[in-house]
């Protein structure tokens, strides 16, 4: 998978998890400390995401980094180990 495809995959996963929680882009951007327009570009797969922001996004969505970017995100889901 090339870099552009990875950015698009990451962006679509972020959008899907955010929408599943019924959180608007504007609210989520505020939660993770970025601009709504920047979050929109991330979700569209237009830009690279810095590691610190990526960690804040994963924390804000309560998912692992692996769940955001892995080709098989289900393997990162909590299986009741908490």
Coordinates of C-alpha atoms in Angstrom, one line a residue:
X1 CA 0.0 0.0 0.0
X2 CA 1.4 3.4 -1.0
X3 CA 1.7 6.4 1.3
X4 CA -1.4 8.2 -0.2
X5 CA -3.5 5.1 0.3
X6 CA -2.3 4.9 3.9
X7 CA -3.3 8.5 4.5
X8 CA -6.7 7.9 3.0
X9 CA -7.2 4.7 5.1
X10 CA -6.2 6.6 8.3
X11 CA -8.5 9.5 7.5
X12 CA -11.5 7.3 6.7
X13 CA -11.0 5.3 9.9
X14 CA -10.8 8.5 12.0
X15 CA -14.0 9.8 10.3
X16 CA -15.8 6.5 10.9
X17 CA -14.9 6.2 14.6
X18 CA -15.7 9.9 15.1
X19 CA -19.1 9.6 13.4
X20 CA -19.9 6.4 15.3
X21 CA -19.6 8.4 18.4
X22 CA -21.8 11.2 17.0
X23 CA -19.1 13.8 17.4
X24 CA -18.9 16.7 15.0
X25 CA -15.6 17.6 13.3
X26 CA -15.7 20.9 15.0
X27 CA -16.2 19.4 18.5
X28 CA -13.6 16.7 17.9
X29 CA -11.0 19.1 16.6
X30 CA -11.5 21.1 19.7
X31 CA -11.2 18.0 21.9
X32 CA -7.8 17.0 20.3
X33 CA -6.4 20.5 20.0
X34 CA -6.4 21.2 16.3
X35 CA -8.4 23.3 13.8
X36 CA -11.5 21.9 12.2
X37 CA -10.1 22.6 8.7
X38 CA -6.9 20.6 9.6
X39 CA -9.0 17.7 10.9
X40 CA -11.0 17.8 7.7
X41 CA -7.8 17.5 5.6
X42 CA -6.7 14.6 7.8
X43 CA -10.0 12.8 7.3
X44 CA -9.8 13.4 3.5
X45 CA -6.3 11.9 3.4
X46 CA -4.7 15.1 2.2
X47 CA -2.0 15.5 4.8
X48 CA 0.4 13.6 7.0
X49 CA -0.4 13.6 10.7
X50 CA 2.2 14.2 13.3
X51 CA 2.6 11.5 15.9
X52 CA 1.5 13.7 18.9
X53 CA -1.7 14.7 17.2
X54 CA -2.3 11.1 16.1
X55 CA -2.0 10.0 19.7
X56 CA -4.5 12.6 20.8
X57 CA -6.9 11.5 18.1
X58 CA -6.6 7.9 19.1
X59 CA -7.1 8.8 22.8
X60 CA -10.1 11.1 21.9
X61 CA -11.7 8.2 20.0
X62 CA -10.7 5.7 22.7
X63 CA -9.0 3.4 20.2
X64 CA -5.5 2.2 19.7
X65 CA -3.1 3.6 17.1
X66 CA -3.2 0.2 15.5
X67 CA -7.0 0.4 15.1
X68 CA -6.6 3.6 13.1
X69 CA -4.0 2.5 10.7
X70 CA -3.8 -1.3 10.4
X71 CA -5.2 -3.0 7.4
X72 CA -7.0 -5.4 9.9
X73 CA -8.3 -3.0 12.6
X74 CA -10.3 -5.8 14.3
X75 CA -7.2 -7.4 15.7
X76 CA -6.7 -4.2 17.9
X77 CA -10.2 -4.3 19.4
X78 CA -10.4 -4.9 23.1
X79 CA -11.4 -8.5 23.7
X80 CA -12.4 -7.9 27.3
X81 CA -8.9 -7.8 28.6
X82 CA -9.6 -4.6 30.7

